PDB file of C-alpha atoms in Angstrom:
ATOM      1  CA  GLU A  51       0.000   0.000   0.000  1.00 84.00           C
ATOM      2  CA  ARG A  52       2.776   2.450   0.833  1.00 86.00           C
ATOM      3  CA  ARG A  53       4.539   1.806  -2.479  1.00 87.00           C
ATOM      4  CA  MET A  54       1.278   2.279  -4.386  1.00 85.00           C
ATOM      5  CA  ARG A  55      -0.047   5.380  -2.600  1.00 83.00           C
ATOM      6  CA  THR A  56       3.195   7.172  -1.777  1.00 84.00           C
ATOM      7  CA  ASP A  57       6.505   5.864  -3.065  1.00 78.00           C
ATOM      8  CA  SER A  58       5.255   5.335  -6.642  1.00 80.00           C
ATOM      9  CA  ASN A  59       2.996   8.387  -6.637  1.00 87.00           C
ATOM     10  CA  PRO A  60       4.653  11.807  -7.110  1.00 90.00           C
ATOM     11  CA  VAL A  61       1.721  13.667  -5.559  1.00 93.00           C
ATOM     12  CA  GLY A  62       1.619  11.153  -2.709  1.00 92.00           C
ATOM     13  CA  ARG A  63       5.323  11.714  -1.984  1.00 94.00           C
ATOM     14  CA  LEU A  64       4.847  15.473  -2.029  1.00 96.00           C
ATOM     15  CA  VAL A  65       1.796  15.438   0.235  1.00 96.00           C
ATOM     16  CA  GLU A  66       3.589  13.189   2.736  1.00 96.00           C
ATOM     17  CA  GLN A  67       6.552  15.577   2.981  1.00 96.00           C
ATOM     18  CA  PHE A  68       4.212  18.578   2.948  1.00 98.00           C
ATOM     19  CA  ILE A  69       2.333  17.238   5.982  1.00 97.00           C
ATOM     20  CA  THR A  70       5.568  16.349   7.775  1.00 97.00           C
ATOM     21  CA  ALA A  71       6.803  19.913   7.245  1.00 98.00           C
ATOM     22  CA  SER A  72       3.479  21.365   8.435  1.00 98.00           C
ATOM     23  CA  PHE A  73       3.454  19.499  11.759  1.00 98.00           C
ATOM     24  CA  GLN A  74       6.656  19.545  13.769  1.00 95.00           C
ATOM     25  CA  ALA A  75       5.246  18.387  17.122  1.00 96.00           C
ATOM     26  CA  HIS A  76       1.808  16.799  16.649  1.00 95.00           C
ATOM     27  CA  PRO A  77       1.542  13.109  15.636  1.00 93.00           C
ATOM     28  CA  TYR A  78      -0.130  14.197  12.388  1.00 94.00           C
ATOM     29  CA  GLN A  79       3.447  14.525  11.089  1.00 94.00           C
ATOM     30  CA  ARG A  80       3.705  10.722  10.927  1.00 91.00           C
ATOM     31  CA  PRO A  81       2.151   8.856   7.963  1.00 89.00           C
ATOM     32  CA  THR A  82      -0.762   6.613   8.948  1.00 85.00           C
ATOM     33  CA  VAL A  83       0.751   3.579   7.247  1.00 87.00           C
ATOM     34  CA  GLY A  84       4.197   4.452   8.625  1.00 85.00           C
ATOM     35  CA  TRP A  85       7.593   4.938   7.032  1.00 87.00           C
ATOM     36  CA  MET A  86       9.128   2.071   5.078  1.00 89.00           C
ATOM     37  CA  SER A  87      11.519   1.363   7.954  1.00 90.00           C
ATOM     38  CA  ASP A  88       8.483   0.929  10.234  1.00 85.00           C
ATOM     39  CA  LEU A  89       6.974  -1.617   7.855  1.00 87.00           C
ATOM     40  CA  HIS A  90      10.252  -3.535   7.639  1.00 87.00           C
ATOM     41  CA  THR A  91      10.489  -3.888  11.427  1.00 91.00           C
ATOM     42  CA  PHE A  92       6.767  -4.247  12.275  1.00 88.00           C
ATOM     43  CA  SER A  93       5.886  -7.697  13.611  1.00 92.00           C
ATOM     44  CA  ALA A  94       2.768  -9.751  14.304  1.00 93.00           C
ATOM     45  CA  THR A  95       3.495  -9.286  18.003  1.00 95.00           C
ATOM     46  CA  ASP A  96       3.432  -5.502  17.544  1.00 92.00           C
ATOM     47  CA  ALA A  97       0.102  -5.742  15.708  1.00 91.00           C
ATOM     48  CA  ARG A  98      -1.432  -7.899  18.428  1.00 93.00           C
ATOM     49  CA  LYS A  99      -0.218  -5.531  21.151  1.00 92.00           C
ATOM     50  CA  PHE A 100      -1.782  -2.561  19.339  1.00 90.00           C
ATOM     51  CA  PHE A 101      -5.051  -4.437  18.875  1.00 90.00           C
ATOM     52  CA  ASP A 102      -5.249  -5.467  22.523  1.00 90.00           C
ATOM     53  CA  GLN A 103      -4.552  -1.910  23.680  1.00 90.00           C
ATOM     54  CA  TYR A 104      -7.038  -0.016  21.519  1.00 90.00           C
ATOM     55  CA  TYR A 105      -9.744  -2.449  20.329  1.00 90.00           C
ATOM     56  CA  ILE A 106     -11.476  -2.650  23.696  1.00 90.00           C
ATOM     57  CA  PRO A 107     -15.049  -1.917  24.879  1.00 88.00           C
ATOM     58  CA  SER A 108     -14.122   1.330  26.662  1.00 88.00           C
ATOM     59  CA  ASN A 109     -12.718   2.680  23.384  1.00 89.00           C
ATOM     60  CA  MET A 110     -15.616   1.613  21.128  1.00 87.00           C
ATOM     61  CA  VAL A 111     -18.891   3.069  19.928  1.00 85.00           C
ATOM     62  CA  VAL A 112     -21.532   0.760  18.448  1.00 84.00           C
ATOM     63  CA  ALA A 113     -24.138   2.397  16.206  1.00 80.00           C
ATOM     64  CA  VAL A 114     -27.249   0.619  14.931  1.00 82.00           C
ATOM     65  CA  VAL A 115     -29.452   2.250  12.304  1.00 75.00           C
ATOM     66  CA  GLY A 116     -32.790   1.197  10.850  1.00 78.00           C
ATOM     67  CA  ASP A 117     -36.105  -0.331  11.836  1.00 84.00           C
ATOM     68  CA  VAL A 118     -34.781  -2.415  14.715  1.00 87.00           C
ATOM     69  CA  LYS A 119     -35.823  -3.321  18.239  1.00 91.00           C
ATOM     70  CA  ALA A 120     -33.449  -2.929  21.155  1.00 89.00           C
ATOM     71  CA  SER A 121     -34.636  -6.238  22.628  1.00 93.00           C
ATOM     72  CA  GLU A 122     -33.464  -8.037  19.495  1.00 92.00           C
ATOM     73  CA  THR A 123     -30.390  -5.970  18.741  1.00 93.00           C
ATOM     74  CA  ILE A 124     -28.621  -5.825  22.105  1.00 93.00           C
ATOM     75  CA  PRO A 125     -28.221  -9.629  22.377  1.00 94.00           C
ATOM     76  CA  ILE A 126     -26.530  -9.656  18.968  1.00 93.00           C
ATOM     77  CA  ILE A 127     -24.147  -6.905  20.060  1.00 91.00           C
ATOM     78  CA  GLU A 128     -23.433  -8.792  23.271  1.00 91.00           C
ATOM     79  CA  LYS A 129     -22.716 -11.948  21.286  1.00 91.00           C
ATOM     80  CA  TYR A 130     -19.981 -10.381  19.188  1.00 89.00           C
ATOM     81  CA  PHE A 131     -18.591  -7.664  21.455  1.00 89.00           C
ATOM     82  CA  GLY A 132     -19.444  -8.816  24.973  1.00 88.00           C
ATOM     83  CA  ARG A 133     -16.653 -11.354  25.032  1.00 87.00           C
ATOM     84  CA  LEU A 134     -13.990  -8.668  24.694  1.00 87.00           C
ATOM     85  CA  PRO A 135     -12.204  -8.148  28.028  1.00 86.00           C
ATOM     86  CA  THR A 136     -12.794  -4.848  29.803  1.00 87.00           C
ATOM     87  CA  LYS A 137      -9.748  -2.602  30.157  1.00 88.00           C
ATOM     88  CA  PRO A 138      -9.151   1.050  31.030  1.00 89.00           C
ATOM     89  CA  LYS A 139      -9.402   3.395  28.062  1.00 87.00           C
ATOM     90  CA  PRO A 140      -5.963   4.257  26.588  1.00 86.00           C
ATOM     91  CA  ASP A 141      -4.410   7.593  27.437  1.00 84.00           C
ATOM     92  CA  GLU A 142      -5.396  10.149  24.778  1.00 80.00           C
ATOM     93  CA  ARG A 143      -2.784  12.779  25.573  1.00 76.00           C
ATOM     94  CA  THR A 144      -1.477  14.453  22.441  1.00 80.00           C
ATOM     95  CA  THR A 145       1.158  17.066  21.803  1.00 89.00           C
ATOM     96  CA  THR A 146      -0.206  20.484  20.905  1.00 92.00           C
ATOM     97  CA  GLU A 147       1.265  21.852  17.690  1.00 96.00           C
ATOM     98  CA  PRO A 148       2.914  25.217  18.462  1.00 96.00           C
ATOM     99  CA  ALA A 149       1.943  28.230  16.400  1.00 97.00           C
ATOM    100  CA  GLN A 150       3.846  28.440  13.128  1.00 98.00           C
ATOM    101  CA  ASN A 151       5.897  31.637  12.906  1.00 96.00           C
ATOM    102  CA  SER A 152       7.199  31.555   9.334  1.00 98.00           C
ATOM    103  CA  GLU A 153       6.389  30.057   5.969  1.00 98.00           C
ATOM    104  CA  ARG A 154       7.748  26.571   5.262  1.00 98.00           C
ATOM    105  CA  ARG A 155       8.393  25.078   1.824  1.00 98.00           C
ATOM    106  CA  VAL A 156       8.887  21.630   0.367  1.00 98.00           C
ATOM    107  CA  VAL A 157      10.041  21.329  -3.256  1.00 97.00           C
ATOM    108  CA  LEU A 158      10.410  17.977  -5.042  1.00 96.00           C
ATOM    109  CA  ARG A 159      12.011  17.873  -8.466  1.00 94.00           C
ATOM    110  CA  GLY A 160      11.632  14.970 -10.863  1.00 90.00           C
ATOM    111  CA  ALA A 161       9.968  13.539 -13.962  1.00 83.00           C
ATOM    112  CA  ALA A 162       6.441  14.138 -12.704  1.00 88.00           C
ATOM    113  CA  GLN A 163       3.465  16.347 -13.433  1.00 92.00           C
ATOM    114  CA  PRO A 164       3.833  19.739 -11.715  1.00 97.00           C
ATOM    115  CA  PHE A 165       1.599  20.231  -8.706  1.00 98.00           C
ATOM    116  CA  TYR A 166       1.010  22.958  -6.126  1.00 99.00           C
ATOM    117  CA  ILE A 167      -0.405  22.697  -2.604  1.00 99.00           C
ATOM    118  CA  GLU A 168      -0.408  25.033   0.382  1.00 99.00           C
ATOM    119  CA  GLY A 169      -1.935  24.666   3.826  1.00 99.00           C
ATOM    120  CA  TYR A 170      -2.818  26.862   6.788  1.00 99.00           C
ATOM    121  CA  HIS A 171      -3.270  25.676  10.361  1.00 99.00           C
ATOM    122  CA  ARG A 172      -6.857  25.868  11.618  1.00 98.00           C
ATOM    123  CA  PRO A 173      -8.748  24.627  14.730  1.00 97.00           C
ATOM    124  CA  ASP A 174     -10.315  21.180  15.001  1.00 95.00           C
ATOM    125  CA  TYR A 175     -13.832  20.281  13.866  1.00 91.00           C
ATOM    126  CA  LEU A 176     -15.326  21.216  17.248  1.00 91.00           C
ATOM    127  CA  SER A 177     -14.371  24.860  16.734  1.00 94.00           C
ATOM    128  CA  PRO A 178     -17.300  27.325  16.635  1.00 93.00           C
ATOM    129  CA  ASP A 179     -15.851  28.475  13.304  1.00 96.00           C
ATOM    130  CA  ASP A 180     -15.949  25.045  11.679  1.00 94.00           C
ATOM    131  CA  ALA A 181     -19.036  26.040   9.672  1.00 92.00           C
ATOM    132  CA  VAL A 182     -17.236  29.177   8.497  1.00 96.00           C
ATOM    133  CA  TYR A 183     -14.388  27.076   7.118  1.00 96.00           C
ATOM    134  CA  ASP A 184     -16.989  24.920   5.357  1.00 94.00           C
ATOM    135  CA  ALA A 185     -18.493  28.050   3.827  1.00 95.00           C
ATOM    136  CA  ILE A 186     -15.070  29.228   2.629  1.00 97.00           C
ATOM    137  CA  SER A 187     -14.397  25.823   1.081  1.00 96.00           C
ATOM    138  CA  ASP A 188     -17.762  25.948  -0.684  1.00 95.00           C
ATOM    139  CA  LEU A 189     -17.161  29.474  -1.955  1.00 97.00           C
ATOM    140  CA  MET A 190     -13.658  28.772  -3.215  1.00 98.00           C
ATOM    141  CA  SER A 191     -14.065  25.244  -4.569  1.00 95.00           C
ATOM    142  CA  ASN A 192     -17.612  24.045  -5.182  1.00 93.00           C
ATOM    143  CA  GLY A 193     -18.007  23.547  -8.901  1.00 91.00           C
ATOM    144  CA  ARG A 194     -17.539  25.725 -11.943  1.00 93.00           C
ATOM    145  CA  THR A 195     -18.979  28.788 -10.216  1.00 92.00           C
ATOM    146  CA  SER A 196     -16.374  28.669  -7.440  1.00 96.00           C
ATOM    147  CA  ARG A 197     -13.846  31.467  -7.165  1.00 98.00           C
ATOM    148  CA  LEU A 198     -10.787  29.305  -7.750  1.00 98.00           C
ATOM    149  CA  TYR A 199     -12.251  27.623 -10.819  1.00 98.00           C
ATOM    150  CA  ARG A 200     -13.338  30.903 -12.359  1.00 98.00           C
ATOM    151  CA  ALA A 201     -10.031  32.658 -11.637  1.00 98.00           C
ATOM    152  CA  LEU A 202      -7.446  29.967 -12.377  1.00 99.00           C
ATOM    153  CA  VAL A 203      -9.215  27.646 -14.822  1.00 98.00           C
ATOM    154  CA  ARG A 204     -11.748  29.737 -16.736  1.00 98.00           C
ATOM    155  CA  ASP A 205     -10.318  33.270 -16.769  1.00 98.00           C
ATOM    156  CA  LYS A 206      -6.528  32.993 -16.472  1.00 98.00           C
ATOM    157  CA  LYS A 207      -6.408  29.512 -18.010  1.00 98.00           C
ATOM    158  CA  ILE A 208      -3.327  28.579 -15.998  1.00 98.00           C
ATOM    159  CA  ALA A 209      -4.747  25.551 -14.147  1.00 98.00           C
ATOM    160  CA  ALA A 210      -6.474  22.339 -15.138  1.00 98.00           C
ATOM    161  CA  PHE A 211      -7.976  22.112 -11.659  1.00 96.00           C
ATOM    162  CA  ALA A 212      -7.971  24.141  -8.452  1.00 98.00           C
ATOM    163  CA  ALA A 213      -9.699  23.637  -5.100  1.00 97.00           C
ATOM    164  CA  GLY A 214      -9.547  24.215  -1.354  1.00 96.00           C
ATOM    165  CA  PHE A 215     -10.609  21.997   1.524  1.00 96.00           C
ATOM    166  CA  SER A 216     -10.293  21.315   5.257  1.00 94.00           C
ATOM    167  CA  GLY A 217      -9.386  18.119   7.051  1.00 95.00           C
ATOM    168  CA  LEU A 218      -5.796  17.395   6.043  1.00 96.00           C
ATOM    169  CA  PRO A 219      -4.586  15.021   7.346  1.00 97.00           C
ATOM    170  CA  GLY A 220      -7.604  14.586   9.694  1.00 94.00           C
ATOM    171  CA  ASN A 221     -10.022  16.843  11.566  1.00 93.00           C
ATOM    172  CA  LYS A 222     -10.151  15.476  15.114  1.00 92.00           C
ATOM    173  CA  TYR A 223      -7.286  17.751  16.117  1.00 95.00           C
ATOM    174  CA  PRO A 224      -6.210  21.148  14.741  1.00 97.00           C
ATOM    175  CA  HIS A 225      -5.320  20.525  11.109  1.00 98.00           C
ATOM    176  CA  LEU A 226      -4.845  22.224   7.738  1.00 99.00           C
ATOM    177  CA  PHE A 227      -7.087  24.181   5.419  1.00 99.00           C
ATOM    178  CA  SER A 228      -5.418  23.496   2.093  1.00 98.00           C
ATOM    179  CA  PHE A 229      -5.505  24.814  -1.455  1.00 99.00           C
ATOM    180  CA  TYR A 230      -4.124  22.871  -4.403  1.00 98.00           C
ATOM    181  CA  ALA A 231      -3.947  23.182  -8.175  1.00 98.00           C
ATOM    182  CA  VAL A 232      -2.525  21.484 -11.254  1.00 98.00           C
ATOM    183  CA  PRO A 233      -1.003  23.791 -13.900  1.00 98.00           C
ATOM    184  CA  VAL A 234      -1.714  23.430 -17.605  1.00 98.00           C
ATOM    185  CA  PRO A 235       1.294  23.043 -19.949  1.00 96.00           C
ATOM    186  CA  GLY A 236       3.309  26.232 -20.198  1.00 95.00           C
ATOM    187  CA  HIS A 237       2.546  27.399 -16.668  1.00 97.00           C
ATOM    188  CA  THR A 238       4.273  26.746 -13.351  1.00 97.00           C
ATOM    189  CA  PRO A 239       3.240  25.853  -9.801  1.00 98.00           C
ATOM    190  CA  GLN A 240       4.598  29.231  -8.703  1.00 97.00           C
ATOM    191  CA  GLU A 241       2.067  30.979 -10.962  1.00 98.00           C
ATOM    192  CA  LEU A 242      -0.709  28.971  -9.350  1.00 98.00           C
ATOM    193  CA  GLY A 243       0.469  29.999  -5.893  1.00 98.00           C
ATOM    194  CA  GLU A 244       0.387  33.670  -6.843  1.00 98.00           C
ATOM    195  CA  ALA A 245      -3.107  33.334  -8.314  1.00 99.00           C
ATOM    196  CA  ILE A 246      -4.399  31.496  -5.238  1.00 99.00           C
ATOM    197  CA  HIS A 247      -2.921  34.179  -2.977  1.00 99.00           C
ATOM    198  CA  ALA A 248      -4.697  36.863  -5.010  1.00 98.00           C
ATOM    199  CA  GLU A 249      -8.034  35.131  -4.398  1.00 98.00           C
ATOM    200  CA  ILE A 250      -7.236  34.711  -0.704  1.00 98.00           C
ATOM    201  CA  GLU A 251      -6.415  38.419  -0.366  1.00 98.00           C
ATOM    202  CA  ARG A 252      -9.686  39.257  -2.085  1.00 98.00           C
ATOM    203  CA  LEU A 253     -11.483  37.069   0.449  1.00 97.00           C
ATOM    204  CA  LYS A 254      -9.721  38.853   3.325  1.00 98.00           C
ATOM    205  CA  LYS A 255     -10.317  42.404   2.093  1.00 98.00           C
ATOM    206  CA  GLU A 256     -13.758  42.274   0.471  1.00 97.00           C
ATOM    207  CA  ASP A 257     -17.107  40.966   1.660  1.00 97.00           C
ATOM    208  CA  ILE A 258     -18.487  38.175  -0.473  1.00 97.00           C
ATOM    209  CA  THR A 259     -21.556  39.130  -2.507  1.00 97.00           C
ATOM    210  CA  ASP A 260     -25.150  38.576  -1.440  1.00 96.00           C
ATOM    211  CA  ASP A 261     -25.530  36.065  -4.269  1.00 96.00           C
ATOM    212  CA  GLU A 262     -22.485  34.101  -3.120  1.00 96.00           C
ATOM    213  CA  LEU A 263     -23.749  33.935   0.466  1.00 95.00           C
ATOM    214  CA  LYS A 264     -27.183  32.878  -0.773  1.00 94.00           C
ATOM    215  CA  MET A 265     -25.603  30.159  -2.917  1.00 93.00           C
ATOM    216  CA  ILE A 266     -23.607  28.816   0.033  1.00 91.00           C
ATOM    217  CA  LYS A 267     -26.762  28.549   2.141  1.00 88.00           C
ATOM    218  CA  THR A 268     -28.786  27.051  -0.712  1.00 89.00           C
ATOM    219  CA  ARG A 269     -26.191  24.313  -1.162  1.00 86.00           C
ATOM    220  CA  ALA A 270     -26.172  23.722   2.600  1.00 80.00           C
ATOM    221  CA  LYS A 271     -29.940  23.204   2.418  1.00 80.00           C
ATOM    222  CA  ALA A 272     -29.545  20.841  -0.541  1.00 79.00           C
ATOM    223  CA  ASP A 273     -26.929  18.844   1.377  1.00 74.00           C
ATOM    224  CA  LEU A 274     -29.359  18.629   4.302  1.00 69.00           C
ATOM    225  CA  ILE A 275     -32.175  17.304   2.119  1.00 71.00           C
ATOM    226  CA  ARG A 276     -29.904  14.692   0.545  1.00 71.00           C
ATOM    227  CA  GLY A 277     -28.702  13.664   3.985  1.00 65.00           C
ATOM    228  CA  LEU A 278     -32.229  13.081   5.294  1.00 66.00           C
ATOM    229  CA  GLY A 279     -32.372   9.839   3.353  1.00 65.00           C
ATOM    230  CA  ASP A 280     -29.604   8.402   5.508  1.00 60.00           C
ATOM    231  CA  ASN A 281     -30.515   7.685   9.122  1.00 58.00           C
ATOM    232  CA  SER A 282     -26.892   7.558  10.192  1.00 56.00           C
ATOM    233  CA  GLY A 283     -26.377  11.171   9.149  1.00 60.00           C
ATOM    234  CA  LEU A 284     -29.728  12.661  10.150  1.00 59.00           C
ATOM    235  CA  ALA A 285     -28.780  14.351  13.422  1.00 56.00           C
ATOM    236  CA  GLN A 286     -25.399  15.402  12.081  1.00 60.00           C
ATOM    237  CA  GLN A 287     -26.944  16.915   8.942  1.00 60.00           C
ATOM    238  CA  LEU A 288     -29.416  18.957  10.993  1.00 58.00           C
ATOM    239  CA  ALA A 289     -26.653  20.349  13.202  1.00 59.00           C
ATOM    240  CA  ILE A 290     -24.384  21.150  10.251  1.00 62.00           C
ATOM    241  CA  TYR A 291     -27.196  22.846   8.357  1.00 59.00           C
ATOM    242  CA  GLN A 292     -28.115  25.082  11.288  1.00 65.00           C
ATOM    243  CA  SER A 293     -24.512  26.179  11.839  1.00 70.00           C
ATOM    244  CA  ARG A 294     -23.863  26.818   8.139  1.00 68.00           C
ATOM    245  CA  TYR A 295     -27.042  28.836   7.788  1.00 73.00           C
ATOM    246  CA  LYS A 296     -25.833  31.231  10.504  1.00 85.00           C
ATOM    247  CA  VAL A 297     -22.556  32.057   8.734  1.00 91.00           C
ATOM    248  CA  SER A 298     -22.272  35.729   7.767  1.00 94.00           C
ATOM    249  CA  LYS A 299     -20.049  37.814   5.483  1.00 96.00           C
ATOM    250  CA  VAL A 300     -18.326  39.204   8.570  1.00 97.00           C
ATOM    251  CA  ASP A 301     -17.549  35.676   9.783  1.00 97.00           C
ATOM    252  CA  ILE A 302     -15.909  34.761   6.490  1.00 97.00           C
ATOM    253  CA  ARG A 303     -13.648  37.827   6.420  1.00 98.00           C
ATOM    254  CA  ARG A 304     -12.754  37.415  10.101  1.00 98.00           C
ATOM    255  CA  VAL A 305     -11.757  33.756   9.776  1.00 98.00           C
ATOM    256  CA  ALA A 306      -9.929  34.366   6.492  1.00 98.00           C
ATOM    257  CA  ASN A 307      -7.826  37.115   8.087  1.00 99.00           C
ATOM    258  CA  GLN A 308      -7.097  34.987  11.160  1.00 98.00           C
ATOM    259  CA  THR A 309      -6.072  31.908   9.196  1.00 99.00           C
ATOM    260  CA  PHE A 310      -4.654  32.770   5.788  1.00 99.00           C
ATOM    261  CA  THR A 311      -1.441  34.531   6.785  1.00 98.00           C
ATOM    262  CA  ASP A 312       2.071  34.129   5.371  1.00 98.00           C
ATOM    263  CA  ASN A 313       3.535  32.926   8.674  1.00 98.00           C
ATOM    264  CA  ASN A 314       0.827  30.267   9.017  1.00 99.00           C
ATOM    265  CA  ARG A 315       1.460  28.797   5.566  1.00 99.00           C
ATOM    266  CA  THR A 316       3.290  25.693   4.370  1.00 99.00           C
ATOM    267  CA  VAL A 317       3.831  25.230   0.621  1.00 99.00           C
ATOM    268  CA  GLY A 318       4.477  22.034  -1.333  1.00 98.00           C
ATOM    269  CA  ILE A 319       5.588  22.026  -4.977  1.00 98.00           C
ATOM    270  CA  ASN A 320       6.317  19.322  -7.531  1.00 97.00           C
ATOM    271  CA  GLU A 321       8.650  20.753 -10.174  1.00 95.00           C
ATOM    272  CA  THR A 322       9.086  18.860 -13.430  1.00 91.00           C
ATOM    273  CA  LEU A 323      12.539  18.009 -14.753  1.00 85.00           C
ATOM    274  CA  LYS A 324      13.257  16.312 -18.054  1.00 72.00           C
ATOM    275  CA  ALA A 325      13.331  12.554 -17.683  1.00 61.00           C
ATOM    276  CA  SER A 326      16.996  12.340 -18.687  1.00 57.00           C
ATOM    277  CA  SER A 327      18.117  14.610 -15.866  1.00 55.00           C
ATOM    278  CA  ALA A 328      15.414  14.010 -13.274  1.00 50.00           C
ATOM    279  CA  THR A 329      16.396  13.576  -9.686  1.00 48.00           C
ATOM    280  CA  GLN A 330      14.214  13.193  -6.652  1.00 50.00           C
ATOM    281  CA  GLY A 331      14.841  15.321  -3.624  1.00 50.00           C
ATOM    282  CA  GLY A 332      13.261  17.731  -1.250  1.00 50.00           C
ATOM    283  CA  ALA A 333      14.004  21.066   0.284  1.00 48.00           C
ATOM    284  CA  GLN A 334      12.203  22.656   3.195  1.00 45.00           C
TER     285      GLN A 334
END
């Protein structure tokens, strides 16, 4: 899996080093599947120890959805999970990532398609501003009417694709709001970065339009309606919809100015070299 997703994938290699550069203290800096040296030394005993420590009743949540009766369901749960021995829940202490105080950069050069990504530290998904970040992602990235698509793909014609999103590499703890883009032939990742920064500055200095805010809330309502068909997401969809519907223009500018700063930014770039002279390396 590591060879397929990372070692043999130029974007995968870049994103791995980009995340490692972004987090210098928090465990998010470590790849989920581990480094190759971890895989070479990992044993069945290690796997069993991990399983016994974390796959325990005090660290589990069982969810049952559908037209079921508790009197019939609980015995089934007891049958499959009741035999697991009870143990204290593992310690969940984590290192807090210190505030970033300068831009960081990772550049990989090789025979690969050019690619640009940048990320900004943001709070976890429990933050009161989580819905604001969702609104920014929608505004910047949702479809052909999004700001990044219109600016980089349609108008300037320098990118084949451009988007922004939260949740890298996960959202349980403070993580990254990221923007990425793929340049068209004849244009560079650096050009994409400049164009993305121009759109970010616009977001920080100018209120979004009434039509844009209305569109964000309309899509939030559409997401809610689609989610009502899924019992597992019903309560979550209602909560998300209510929080998104309260987002204002002032909220978007405030969060953009708090988050999208030069010192809070990490940049990752894949630069293309001719195959005959390509080398792989990184610089931070």
